[in-house]
PDB file of C-alpha atoms in Angstrom:
ATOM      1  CA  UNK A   4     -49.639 -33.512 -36.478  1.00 52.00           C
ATOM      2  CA  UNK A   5     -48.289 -30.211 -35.483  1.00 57.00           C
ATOM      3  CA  UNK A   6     -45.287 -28.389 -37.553  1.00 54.00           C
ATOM      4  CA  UNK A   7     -41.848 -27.763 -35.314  1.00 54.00           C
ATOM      5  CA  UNK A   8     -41.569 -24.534 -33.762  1.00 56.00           C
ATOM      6  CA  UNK A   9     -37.982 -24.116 -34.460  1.00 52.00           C
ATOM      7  CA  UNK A  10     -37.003 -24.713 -38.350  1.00 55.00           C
ATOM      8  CA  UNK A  11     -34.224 -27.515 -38.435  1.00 55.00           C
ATOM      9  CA  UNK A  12     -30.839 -25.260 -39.912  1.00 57.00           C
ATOM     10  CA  UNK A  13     -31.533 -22.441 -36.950  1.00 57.00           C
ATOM     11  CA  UNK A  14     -30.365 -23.472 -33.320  1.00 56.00           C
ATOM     12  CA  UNK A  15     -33.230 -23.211 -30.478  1.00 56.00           C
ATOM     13  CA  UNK A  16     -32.454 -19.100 -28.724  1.00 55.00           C
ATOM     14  CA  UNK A  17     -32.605 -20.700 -25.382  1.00 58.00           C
ATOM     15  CA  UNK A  18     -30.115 -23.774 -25.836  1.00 55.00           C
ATOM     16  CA  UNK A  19     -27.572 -23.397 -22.805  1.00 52.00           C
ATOM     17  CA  UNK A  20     -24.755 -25.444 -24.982  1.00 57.00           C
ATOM     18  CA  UNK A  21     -24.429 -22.910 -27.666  1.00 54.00           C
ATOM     19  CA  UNK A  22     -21.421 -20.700 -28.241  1.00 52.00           C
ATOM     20  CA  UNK A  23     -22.103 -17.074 -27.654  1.00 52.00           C
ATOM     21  CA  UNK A  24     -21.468 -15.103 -31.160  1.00 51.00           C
ATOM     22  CA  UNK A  25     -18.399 -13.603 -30.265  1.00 50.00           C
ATOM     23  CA  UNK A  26     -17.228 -16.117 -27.780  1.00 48.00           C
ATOM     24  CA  UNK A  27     -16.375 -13.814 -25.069  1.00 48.00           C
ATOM     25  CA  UNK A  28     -19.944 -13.923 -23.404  1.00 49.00           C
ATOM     26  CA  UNK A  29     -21.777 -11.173 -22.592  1.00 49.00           C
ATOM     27  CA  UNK A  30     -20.055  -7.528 -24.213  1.00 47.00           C
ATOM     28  CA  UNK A  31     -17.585  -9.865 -25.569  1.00 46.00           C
ATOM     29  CA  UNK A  32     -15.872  -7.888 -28.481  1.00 48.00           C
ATOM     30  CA  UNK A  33     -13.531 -10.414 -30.230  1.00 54.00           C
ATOM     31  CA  UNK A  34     -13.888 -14.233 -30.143  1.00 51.00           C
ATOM     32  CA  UNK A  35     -12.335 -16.374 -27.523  1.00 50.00           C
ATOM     33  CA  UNK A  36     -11.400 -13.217 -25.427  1.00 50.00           C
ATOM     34  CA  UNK A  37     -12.515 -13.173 -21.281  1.00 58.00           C
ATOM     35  CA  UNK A  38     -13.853 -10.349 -19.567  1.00 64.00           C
ATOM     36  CA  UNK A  39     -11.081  -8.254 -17.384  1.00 66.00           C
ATOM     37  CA  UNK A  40     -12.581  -7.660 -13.659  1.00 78.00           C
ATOM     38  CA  UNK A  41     -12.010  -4.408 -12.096  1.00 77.00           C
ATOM     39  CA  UNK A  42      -9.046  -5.784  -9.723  1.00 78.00           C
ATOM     40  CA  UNK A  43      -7.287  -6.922 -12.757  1.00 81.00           C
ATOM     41  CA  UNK A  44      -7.410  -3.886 -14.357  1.00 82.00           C
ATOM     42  CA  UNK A  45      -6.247  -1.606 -10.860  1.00 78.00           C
ATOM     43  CA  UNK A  46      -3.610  -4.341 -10.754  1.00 83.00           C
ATOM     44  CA  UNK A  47      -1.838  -3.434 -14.192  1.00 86.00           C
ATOM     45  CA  UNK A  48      -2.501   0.379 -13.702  1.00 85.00           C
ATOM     46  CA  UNK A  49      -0.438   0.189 -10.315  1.00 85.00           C
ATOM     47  CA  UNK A  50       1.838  -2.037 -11.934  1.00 90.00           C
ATOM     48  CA  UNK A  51       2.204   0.936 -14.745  1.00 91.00           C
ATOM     49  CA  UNK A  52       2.857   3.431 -12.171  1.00 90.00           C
ATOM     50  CA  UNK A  53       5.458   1.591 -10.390  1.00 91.00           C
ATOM     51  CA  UNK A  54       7.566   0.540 -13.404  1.00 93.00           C
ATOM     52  CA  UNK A  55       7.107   4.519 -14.331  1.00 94.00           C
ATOM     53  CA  UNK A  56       8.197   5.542 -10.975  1.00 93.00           C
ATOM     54  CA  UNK A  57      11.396   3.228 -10.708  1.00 94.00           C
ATOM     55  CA  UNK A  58      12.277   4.457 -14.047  1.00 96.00           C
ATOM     56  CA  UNK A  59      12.262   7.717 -13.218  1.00 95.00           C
ATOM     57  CA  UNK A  60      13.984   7.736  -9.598  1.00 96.00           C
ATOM     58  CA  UNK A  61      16.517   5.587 -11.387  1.00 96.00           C
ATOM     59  CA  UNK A  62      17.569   7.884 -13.032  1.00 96.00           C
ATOM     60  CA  UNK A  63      17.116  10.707 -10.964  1.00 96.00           C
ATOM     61  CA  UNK A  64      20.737   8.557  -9.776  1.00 96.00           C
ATOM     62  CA  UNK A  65      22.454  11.197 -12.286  1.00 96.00           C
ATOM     63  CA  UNK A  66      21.615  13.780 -10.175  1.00 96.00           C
ATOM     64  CA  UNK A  67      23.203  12.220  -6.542  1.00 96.00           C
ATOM     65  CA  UNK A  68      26.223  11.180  -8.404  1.00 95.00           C
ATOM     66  CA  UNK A  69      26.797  14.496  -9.997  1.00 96.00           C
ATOM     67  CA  UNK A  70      26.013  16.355  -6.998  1.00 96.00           C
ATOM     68  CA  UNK A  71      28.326  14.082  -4.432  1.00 95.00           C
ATOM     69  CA  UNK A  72      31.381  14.720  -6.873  1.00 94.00           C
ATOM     70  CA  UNK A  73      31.244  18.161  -6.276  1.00 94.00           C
ATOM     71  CA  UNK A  74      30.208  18.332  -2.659  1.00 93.00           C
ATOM     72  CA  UNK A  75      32.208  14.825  -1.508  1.00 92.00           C
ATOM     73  CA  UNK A  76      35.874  16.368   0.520  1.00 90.00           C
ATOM     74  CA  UNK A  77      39.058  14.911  -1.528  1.00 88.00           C
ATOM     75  CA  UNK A  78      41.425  12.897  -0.142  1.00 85.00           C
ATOM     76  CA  UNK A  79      45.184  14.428  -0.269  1.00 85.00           C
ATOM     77  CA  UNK A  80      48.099  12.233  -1.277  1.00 84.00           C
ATOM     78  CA  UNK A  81      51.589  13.277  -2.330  1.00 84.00           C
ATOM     79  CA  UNK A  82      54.447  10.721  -3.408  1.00 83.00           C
ATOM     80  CA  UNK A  83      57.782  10.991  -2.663  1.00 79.00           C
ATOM     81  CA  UNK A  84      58.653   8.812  -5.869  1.00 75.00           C
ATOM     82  CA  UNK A  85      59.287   5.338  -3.894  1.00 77.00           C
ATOM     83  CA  UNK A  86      55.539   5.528  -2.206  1.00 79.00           C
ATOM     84  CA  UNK A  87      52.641   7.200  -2.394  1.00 79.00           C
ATOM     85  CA  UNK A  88      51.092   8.749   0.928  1.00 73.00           C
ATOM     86  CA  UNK A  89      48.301  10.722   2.950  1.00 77.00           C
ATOM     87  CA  UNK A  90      49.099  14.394   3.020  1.00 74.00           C
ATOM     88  CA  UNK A  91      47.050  14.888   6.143  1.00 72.00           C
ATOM     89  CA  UNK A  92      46.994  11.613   7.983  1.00 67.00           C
ATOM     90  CA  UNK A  93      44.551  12.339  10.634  1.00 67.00           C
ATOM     91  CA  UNK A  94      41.945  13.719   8.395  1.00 67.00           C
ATOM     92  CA  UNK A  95      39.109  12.276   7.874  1.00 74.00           C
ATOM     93  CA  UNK A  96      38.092  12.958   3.930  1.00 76.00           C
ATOM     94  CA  UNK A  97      37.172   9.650   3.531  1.00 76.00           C
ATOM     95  CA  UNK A  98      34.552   8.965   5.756  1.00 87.00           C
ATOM     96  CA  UNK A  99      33.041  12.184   4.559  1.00 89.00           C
ATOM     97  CA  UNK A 100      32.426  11.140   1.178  1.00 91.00           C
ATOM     98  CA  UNK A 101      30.627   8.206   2.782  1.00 92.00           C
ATOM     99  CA  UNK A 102      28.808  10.683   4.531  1.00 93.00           C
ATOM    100  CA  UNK A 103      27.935  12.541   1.855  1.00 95.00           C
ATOM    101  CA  UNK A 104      26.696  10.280  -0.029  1.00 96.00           C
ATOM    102  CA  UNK A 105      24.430   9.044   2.507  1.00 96.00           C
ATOM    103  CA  UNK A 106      22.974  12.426   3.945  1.00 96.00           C
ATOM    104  CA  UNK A 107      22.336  13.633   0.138  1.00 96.00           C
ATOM    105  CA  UNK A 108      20.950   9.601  -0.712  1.00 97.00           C
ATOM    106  CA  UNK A 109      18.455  10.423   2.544  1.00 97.00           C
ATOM    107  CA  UNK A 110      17.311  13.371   0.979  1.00 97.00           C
ATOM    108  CA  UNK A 111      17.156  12.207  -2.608  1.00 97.00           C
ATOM    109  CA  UNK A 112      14.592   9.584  -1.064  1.00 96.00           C
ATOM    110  CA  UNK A 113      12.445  11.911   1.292  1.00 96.00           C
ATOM    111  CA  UNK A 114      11.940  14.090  -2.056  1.00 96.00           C
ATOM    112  CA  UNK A 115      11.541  11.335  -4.514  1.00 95.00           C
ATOM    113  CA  UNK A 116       8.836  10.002  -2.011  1.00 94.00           C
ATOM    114  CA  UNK A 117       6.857  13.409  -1.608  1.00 94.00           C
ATOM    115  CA  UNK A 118       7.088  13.920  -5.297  1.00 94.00           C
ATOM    116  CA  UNK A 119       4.933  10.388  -5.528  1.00 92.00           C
ATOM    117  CA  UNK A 120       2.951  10.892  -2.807  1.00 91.00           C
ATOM    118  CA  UNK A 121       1.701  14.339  -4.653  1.00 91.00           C
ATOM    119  CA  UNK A 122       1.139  12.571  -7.817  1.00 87.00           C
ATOM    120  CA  UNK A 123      -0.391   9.407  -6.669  1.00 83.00           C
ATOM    121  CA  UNK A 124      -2.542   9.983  -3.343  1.00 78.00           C
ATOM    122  CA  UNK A 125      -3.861   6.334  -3.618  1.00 73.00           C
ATOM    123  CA  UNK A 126      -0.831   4.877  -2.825  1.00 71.00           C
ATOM    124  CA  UNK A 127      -0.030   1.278  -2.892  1.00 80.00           C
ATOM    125  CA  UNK A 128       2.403  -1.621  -2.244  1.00 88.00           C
ATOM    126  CA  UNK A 129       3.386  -1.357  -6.152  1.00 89.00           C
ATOM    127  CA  UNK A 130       4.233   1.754  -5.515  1.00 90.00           C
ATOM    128  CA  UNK A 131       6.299   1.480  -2.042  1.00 92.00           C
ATOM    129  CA  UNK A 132       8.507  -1.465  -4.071  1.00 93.00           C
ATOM    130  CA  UNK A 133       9.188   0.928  -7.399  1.00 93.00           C
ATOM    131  CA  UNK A 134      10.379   3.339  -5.183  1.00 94.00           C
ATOM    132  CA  UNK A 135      12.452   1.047  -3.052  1.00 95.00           C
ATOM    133  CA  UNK A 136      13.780  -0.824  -6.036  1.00 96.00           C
ATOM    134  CA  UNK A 137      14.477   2.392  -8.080  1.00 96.00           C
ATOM    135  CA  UNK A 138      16.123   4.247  -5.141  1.00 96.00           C
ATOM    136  CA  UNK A 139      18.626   1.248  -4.791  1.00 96.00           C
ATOM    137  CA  UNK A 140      19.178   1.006  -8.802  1.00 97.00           C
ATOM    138  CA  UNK A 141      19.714   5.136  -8.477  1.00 96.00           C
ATOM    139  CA  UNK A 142      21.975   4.759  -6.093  1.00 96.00           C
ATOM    140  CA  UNK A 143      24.220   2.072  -7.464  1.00 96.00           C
ATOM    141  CA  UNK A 144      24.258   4.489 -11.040  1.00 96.00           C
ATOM    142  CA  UNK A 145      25.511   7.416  -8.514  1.00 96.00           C
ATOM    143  CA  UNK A 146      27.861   5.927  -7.061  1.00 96.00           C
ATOM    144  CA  UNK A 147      29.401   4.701 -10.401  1.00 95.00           C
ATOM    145  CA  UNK A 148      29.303   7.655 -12.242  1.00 95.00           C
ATOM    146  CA  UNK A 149      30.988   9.541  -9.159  1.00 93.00           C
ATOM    147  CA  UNK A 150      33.765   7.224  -9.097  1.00 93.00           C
ATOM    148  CA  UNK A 151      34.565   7.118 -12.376  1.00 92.00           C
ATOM    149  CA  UNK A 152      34.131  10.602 -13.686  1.00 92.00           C
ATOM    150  CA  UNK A 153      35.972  11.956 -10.304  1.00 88.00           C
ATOM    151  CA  UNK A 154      40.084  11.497 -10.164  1.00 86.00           C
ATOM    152  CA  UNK A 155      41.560   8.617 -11.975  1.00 81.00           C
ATOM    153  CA  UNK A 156      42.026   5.194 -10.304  1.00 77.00           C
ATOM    154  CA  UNK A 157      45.750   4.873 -11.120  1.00 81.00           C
ATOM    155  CA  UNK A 158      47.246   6.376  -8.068  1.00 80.00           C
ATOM    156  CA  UNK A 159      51.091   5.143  -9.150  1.00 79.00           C
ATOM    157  CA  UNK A 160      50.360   6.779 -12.982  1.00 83.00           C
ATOM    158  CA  UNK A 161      48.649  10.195 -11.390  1.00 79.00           C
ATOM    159  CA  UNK A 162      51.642  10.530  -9.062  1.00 80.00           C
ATOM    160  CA  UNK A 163      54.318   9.946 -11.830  1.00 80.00           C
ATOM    161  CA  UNK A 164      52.448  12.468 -13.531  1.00 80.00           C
ATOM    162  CA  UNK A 165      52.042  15.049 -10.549  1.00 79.00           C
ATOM    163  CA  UNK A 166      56.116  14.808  -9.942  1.00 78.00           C
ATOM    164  CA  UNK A 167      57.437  14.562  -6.244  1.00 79.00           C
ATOM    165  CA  UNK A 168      56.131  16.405  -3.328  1.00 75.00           C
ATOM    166  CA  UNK A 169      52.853  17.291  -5.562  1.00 82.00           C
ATOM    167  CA  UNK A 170      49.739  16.644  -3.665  1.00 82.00           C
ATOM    168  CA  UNK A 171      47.036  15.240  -5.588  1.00 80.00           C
ATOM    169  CA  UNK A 172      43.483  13.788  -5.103  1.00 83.00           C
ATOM    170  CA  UNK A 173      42.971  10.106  -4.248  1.00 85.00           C
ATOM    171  CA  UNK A 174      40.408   8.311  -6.362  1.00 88.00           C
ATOM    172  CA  UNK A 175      36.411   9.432  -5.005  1.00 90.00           C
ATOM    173  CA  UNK A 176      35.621   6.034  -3.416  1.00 90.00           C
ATOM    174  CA  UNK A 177      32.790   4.457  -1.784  1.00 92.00           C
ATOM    175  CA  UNK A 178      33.706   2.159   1.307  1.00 90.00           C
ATOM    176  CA  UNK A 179      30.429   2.231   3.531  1.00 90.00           C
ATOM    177  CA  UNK A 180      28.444   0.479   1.059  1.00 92.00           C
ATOM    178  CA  UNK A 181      24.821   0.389   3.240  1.00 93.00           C
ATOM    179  CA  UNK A 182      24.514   3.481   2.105  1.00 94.00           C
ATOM    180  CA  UNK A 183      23.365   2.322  -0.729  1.00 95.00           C
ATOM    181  CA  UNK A 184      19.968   1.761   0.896  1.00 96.00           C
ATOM    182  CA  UNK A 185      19.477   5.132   2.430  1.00 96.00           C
ATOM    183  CA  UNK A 186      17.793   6.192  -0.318  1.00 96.00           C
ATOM    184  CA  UNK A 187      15.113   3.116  -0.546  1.00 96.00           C
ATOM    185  CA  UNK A 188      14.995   3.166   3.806  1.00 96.00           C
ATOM    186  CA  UNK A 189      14.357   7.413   3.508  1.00 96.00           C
ATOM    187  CA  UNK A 190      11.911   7.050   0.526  1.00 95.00           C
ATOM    188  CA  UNK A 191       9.752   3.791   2.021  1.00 94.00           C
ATOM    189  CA  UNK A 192       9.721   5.723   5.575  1.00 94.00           C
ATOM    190  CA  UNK A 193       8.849   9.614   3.994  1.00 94.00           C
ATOM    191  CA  UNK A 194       6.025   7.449   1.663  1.00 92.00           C
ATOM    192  CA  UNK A 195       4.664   5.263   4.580  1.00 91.00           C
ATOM    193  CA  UNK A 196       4.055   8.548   7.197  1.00 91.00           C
ATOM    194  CA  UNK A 197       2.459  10.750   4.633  1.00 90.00           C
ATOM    195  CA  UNK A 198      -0.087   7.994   3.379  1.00 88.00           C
ATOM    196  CA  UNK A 199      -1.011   7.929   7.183  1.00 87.00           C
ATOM    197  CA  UNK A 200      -1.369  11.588   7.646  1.00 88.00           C
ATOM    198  CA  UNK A 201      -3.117  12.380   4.714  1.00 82.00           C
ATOM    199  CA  UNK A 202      -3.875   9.518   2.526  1.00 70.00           C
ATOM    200  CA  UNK A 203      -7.692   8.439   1.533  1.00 70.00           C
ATOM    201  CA  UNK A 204      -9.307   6.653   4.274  1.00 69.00           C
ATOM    202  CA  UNK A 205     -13.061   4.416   4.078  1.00 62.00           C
ATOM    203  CA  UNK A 206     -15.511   6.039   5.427  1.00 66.00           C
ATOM    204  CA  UNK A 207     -16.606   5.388   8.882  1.00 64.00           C
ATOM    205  CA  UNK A 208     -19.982   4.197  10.132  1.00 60.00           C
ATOM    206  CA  UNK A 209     -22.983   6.505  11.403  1.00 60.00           C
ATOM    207  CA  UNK A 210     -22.616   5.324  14.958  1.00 59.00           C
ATOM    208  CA  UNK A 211     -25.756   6.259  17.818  1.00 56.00           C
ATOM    209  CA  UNK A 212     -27.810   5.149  20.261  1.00 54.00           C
ATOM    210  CA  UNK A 213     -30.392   2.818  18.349  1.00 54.00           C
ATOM    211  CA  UNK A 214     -33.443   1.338  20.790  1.00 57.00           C
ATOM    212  CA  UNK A 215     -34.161  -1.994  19.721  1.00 57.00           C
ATOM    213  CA  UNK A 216     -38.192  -3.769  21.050  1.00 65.00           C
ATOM    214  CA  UNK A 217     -38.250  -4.722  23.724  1.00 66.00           C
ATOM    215  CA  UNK A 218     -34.520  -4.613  24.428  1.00 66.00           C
ATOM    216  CA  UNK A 219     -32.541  -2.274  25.977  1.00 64.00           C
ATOM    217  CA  UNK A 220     -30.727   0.744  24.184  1.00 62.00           C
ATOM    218  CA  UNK A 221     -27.426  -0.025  21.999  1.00 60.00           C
ATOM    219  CA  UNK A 222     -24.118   2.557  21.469  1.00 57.00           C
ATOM    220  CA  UNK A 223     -22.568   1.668  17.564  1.00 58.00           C
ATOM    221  CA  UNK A 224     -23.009   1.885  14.372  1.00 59.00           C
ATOM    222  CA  UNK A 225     -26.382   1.462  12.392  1.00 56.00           C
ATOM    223  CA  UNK A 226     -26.910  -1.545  11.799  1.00 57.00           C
ATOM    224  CA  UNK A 227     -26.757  -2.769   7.254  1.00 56.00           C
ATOM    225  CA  UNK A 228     -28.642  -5.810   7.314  1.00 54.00           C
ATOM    226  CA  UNK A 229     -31.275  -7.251   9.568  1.00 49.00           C
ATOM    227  CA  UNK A 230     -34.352  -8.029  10.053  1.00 48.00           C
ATOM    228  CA  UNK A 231     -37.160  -5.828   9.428  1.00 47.00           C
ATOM    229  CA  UNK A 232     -38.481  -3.041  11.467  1.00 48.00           C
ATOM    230  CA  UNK A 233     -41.308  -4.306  13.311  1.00 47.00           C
ATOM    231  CA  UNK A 234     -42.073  -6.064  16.392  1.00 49.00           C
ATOM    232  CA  UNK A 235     -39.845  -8.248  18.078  1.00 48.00           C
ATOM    233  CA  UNK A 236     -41.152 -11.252  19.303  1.00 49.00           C
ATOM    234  CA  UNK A 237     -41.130 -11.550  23.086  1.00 48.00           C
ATOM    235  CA  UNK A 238     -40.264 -14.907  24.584  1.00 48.00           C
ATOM    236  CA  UNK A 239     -42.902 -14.492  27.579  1.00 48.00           C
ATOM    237  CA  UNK A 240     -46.634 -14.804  27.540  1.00 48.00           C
ATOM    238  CA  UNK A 241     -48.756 -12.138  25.235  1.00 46.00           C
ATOM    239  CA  UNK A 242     -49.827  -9.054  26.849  1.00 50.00           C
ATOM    240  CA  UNK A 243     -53.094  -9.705  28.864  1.00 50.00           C
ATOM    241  CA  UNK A 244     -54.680  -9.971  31.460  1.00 52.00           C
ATOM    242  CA  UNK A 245     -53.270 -12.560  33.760  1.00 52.00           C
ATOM    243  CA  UNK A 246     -55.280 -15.792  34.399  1.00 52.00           C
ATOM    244  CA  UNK A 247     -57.270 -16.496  37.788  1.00 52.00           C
ATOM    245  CA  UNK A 248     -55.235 -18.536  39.924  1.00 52.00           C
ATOM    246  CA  UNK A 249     -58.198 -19.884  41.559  1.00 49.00           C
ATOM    247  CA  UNK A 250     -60.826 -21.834  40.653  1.00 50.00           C
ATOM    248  CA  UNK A 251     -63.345 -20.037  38.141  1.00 48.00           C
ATOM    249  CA  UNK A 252     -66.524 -18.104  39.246  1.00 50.00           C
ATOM    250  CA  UNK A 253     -69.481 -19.642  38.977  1.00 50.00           C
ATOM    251  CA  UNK A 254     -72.238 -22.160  40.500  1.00 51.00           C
ATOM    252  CA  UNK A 255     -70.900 -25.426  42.154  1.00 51.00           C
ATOM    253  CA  UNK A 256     -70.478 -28.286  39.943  1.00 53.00           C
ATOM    254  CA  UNK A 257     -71.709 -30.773  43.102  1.00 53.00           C
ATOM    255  CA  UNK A 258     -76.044 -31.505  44.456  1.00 55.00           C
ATOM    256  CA  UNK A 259     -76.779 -28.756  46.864  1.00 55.00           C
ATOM    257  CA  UNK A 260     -76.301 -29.011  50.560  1.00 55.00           C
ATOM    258  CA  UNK A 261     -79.863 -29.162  52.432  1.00 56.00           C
ATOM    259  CA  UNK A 262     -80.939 -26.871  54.247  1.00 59.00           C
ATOM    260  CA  UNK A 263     -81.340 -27.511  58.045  1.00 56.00           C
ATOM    261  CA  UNK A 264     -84.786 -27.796  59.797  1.00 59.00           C
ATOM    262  CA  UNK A 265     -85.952 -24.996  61.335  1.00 58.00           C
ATOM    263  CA  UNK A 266     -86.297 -25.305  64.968  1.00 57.00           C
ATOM    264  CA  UNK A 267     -89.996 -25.635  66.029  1.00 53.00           C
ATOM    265  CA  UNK A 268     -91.237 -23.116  69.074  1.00 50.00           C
ATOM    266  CA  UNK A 269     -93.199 -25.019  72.310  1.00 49.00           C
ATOM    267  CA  UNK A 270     -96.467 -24.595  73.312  1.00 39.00           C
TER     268      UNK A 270
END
């Protein structure tokens, strides 16, 4: 009778059923916790960096609103204290405030784009939909704070308060509202053509002319994974000699032939 190699109250080292000792296998540091693969982990940095990056060109949205108060043309009006109406009605004020906005929206996007490029070369889709979602966000806060911190909405009150004959500035309004995506469009577009001009790119193969055994020379790249060098195998006969077509050298297999009698002389 032998005595048991492993004591009864200690589990056997090599029994695949039990539970690692911190329960998150292998460099496991706290129980019941998986491993994190390398995607996962580029996944949430990106996902860091775009939430970062819509944050900021959100509100970067101060800055267009600020800047198309001041540089937006005003719209005249002057009341006559029945109605109020256009001081200059062929002018065309309005629709360049909406053009304002947009021209200074395409440029807010083209920078905000360059600006992300220089700090994150890698690029990304995460990044391409913070900067699209932020640059519509930053617009939307632009064109709110322009409106409201430009002349008051209450045309009847401002007029009352102006008196008769006074022109006054209409309310800073918005009435194109697509140009609410210039910024996103500008942005995606500036972000898209500068990964392709100078973003990272995979290395290309080694290409050549490689001669192969027996084969005949091959243009591309070097070939990974193959067979090894050596030989190749050729489908015809081995190298040789060739056989005798014929039949072989030698004596004949078949009795000899007699020889014919010699012809006697006369006396």
């Amino acid at each position: 009778m032998t005595a048991p190699l492993t004591p009864p109250h200690q589990p056997s080292p090599h029994d695949p059923w039990q539970t690692p000792p911190n329960g998150g296998g292998p460099g496991g540091s706290r129980p019941g916790t998986p491993l994190e693969s390398p995607q996962e982990k580029d996944l949430r940095a990106d996902l860091r960096r775009a939430a970062v990056v819509g944050a900021v060109v959100t509100v970067a949205g101060v800055g267009l609103g600020l800047l198309w108060l001041w540089l937006a043309p005003r719209v005249p009006l002057v009341s006559d204290n029945t109605a109020v109406f256009l001081s200059d009605s062929e002018g065309e004020e309005a629709i360049g405030a909406d053009g304002t906005f947009a021209l200074l929206a395409l440029a807010f996007g083209a920078v905000s784009a360059a600006l992300v490029f220089w700090f994150h070369r890698r690029g990304g889709v995460a990044l391409v939909v913070g900067l699209a979602v932020g640059g519509v966000l930053g617009s939307v806060l632009a064109w709110q704070l322009g409106t409201r911190l430009g002349p008051t909405g209450d045309v009847v009150a401002h007029a009352r308060e102006v008196g008769k004959g006074v022109i006054f500035d209409a309310p800073l309004e918005l009435h194109a509202k697509g140009a609410l995506l210039a910024w996103s469009l500008a942005a995606m577009a500036v972000h898209l053509g500068l990964t392709a001009m100078f973003g990272p790119r995979d290395p290309e193969p080694d290409w050549g002319v490689y001669h192969a055994p027996g084969q005949a020379p091959v243009y591309g790249p070097a070939p990974s994974s193959g067979p090894a060098d050596g030989p190749a195998p050729s489908s015809g006969p081995a190298d040789g000699p060739a056989p005798p077509s014929g039949p072989a050298d030698g004596p004949p297999s078949g009795p000899p032939s007699p020889e014919p009698p010699a012809p006697s002389s006369g006396s």
